[in-house]
Phi, psi and omega in degrees: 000140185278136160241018158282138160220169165267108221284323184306304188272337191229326185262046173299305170315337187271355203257164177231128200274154186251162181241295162224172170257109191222140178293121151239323166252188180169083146238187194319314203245328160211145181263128200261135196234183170210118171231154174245105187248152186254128174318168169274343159331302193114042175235191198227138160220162192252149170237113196259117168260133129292117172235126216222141188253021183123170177192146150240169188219170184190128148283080201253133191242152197270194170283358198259009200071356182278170182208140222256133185236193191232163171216080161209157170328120169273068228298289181330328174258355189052062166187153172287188192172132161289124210208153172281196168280113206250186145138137181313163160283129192263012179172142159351280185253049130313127156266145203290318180295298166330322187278313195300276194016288192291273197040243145351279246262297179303264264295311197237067051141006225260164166228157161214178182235019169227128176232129153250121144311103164280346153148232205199158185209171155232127139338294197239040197277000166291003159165061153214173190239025161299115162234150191232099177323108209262161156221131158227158196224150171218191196028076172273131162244123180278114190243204188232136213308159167248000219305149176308163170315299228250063177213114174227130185199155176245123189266148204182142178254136197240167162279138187282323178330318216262320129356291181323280169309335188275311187305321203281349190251024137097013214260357173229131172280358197268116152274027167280288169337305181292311183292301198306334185296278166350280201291295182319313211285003166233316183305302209290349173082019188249000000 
């Protein structure tokens, strides 16, 4: 079976048409909706959304193969966790590389001077419309950390090798994290 398709040409039957619309939340970071859509049947089903204004991310590996990671409490799982360096979008149309940049830069003190787009993923898509734009950054220069009043976190350098393994042995949960891993260590041929 082919799953590349043309969404315009063959899944006409998958789409779901919206009928209304109801604001159910509208906070700083995400907006929550209830829409009501009609099936391709002709029946009505409800849909509860996350409307999100975007994220980047960045995989940054030194020359040594490491990779610079994050470690902080995650208040929703009630727990720490490793994570790369992340971060929401400040506005609709932020250009995504600008966003990453600042990132990098508050987060881990670090710049770099090579970027690549690894591509773009959704998190959630049953049901949210959050998409997160991948980076890897290389020729890193370490500078000094910026962080927000309310953002605490600790940075370490890992090995990517050693990454890899921690993703296939179940040992990092982010699933971001987990792609940028994944992905940079087959761009890097490791």
């Amino acid at each position: 079976m082919n799953y590349h398709f043309d969404p315009e040409s063959e899944c006409a039957r998958l789409v779901e048409k919206p009928s209304s619309s109801e604001d159910i939340f509208n906070g700083i970071v995400l907006h929550v909706k209830r829409d009501t859509v009609t099936l391709s049947n002709g029946s009505s089903a409800v849909r509860e959304v996350i409307r999100h204004i975007g994220a980047v991310c960045v995989i940054p590996v030194t020359e040594n193969n490491e990779v610079i990671m994050e470690r902080q409490y995650r208040y929703p799982l009630d727990k720490v966790i490793l994570e790369i360096p992340a971060g929401k979008l400040d506005a609709p149309d932020e250009n995504r590389l600008s966003a990453i940049q600042r990132e990098l830069r508050e987060e881990t003190g670090y710049t770099a001077d090579e970027w690549t787009e690894i591509g773009d993923f959704h998190p959630a898509p049953a049901y949210s419309d959050e998409y997160i734009t991948m980076y890897m950054a290389r020729g890193l220069h370490k500078g000094k950390q910026d962080l927000d009043e309310d953002e605490f976190l600790d940075v370490y350098t890992i090995p990517l090798s050693e990454l890899v393994e921690d993703v296939m042995a179940g040992k990092i949960s982010d699933a971001k994290t987990q792609v940028c891993i994944l992905k940079a260590a087959r761009i890097l041929g490791l």
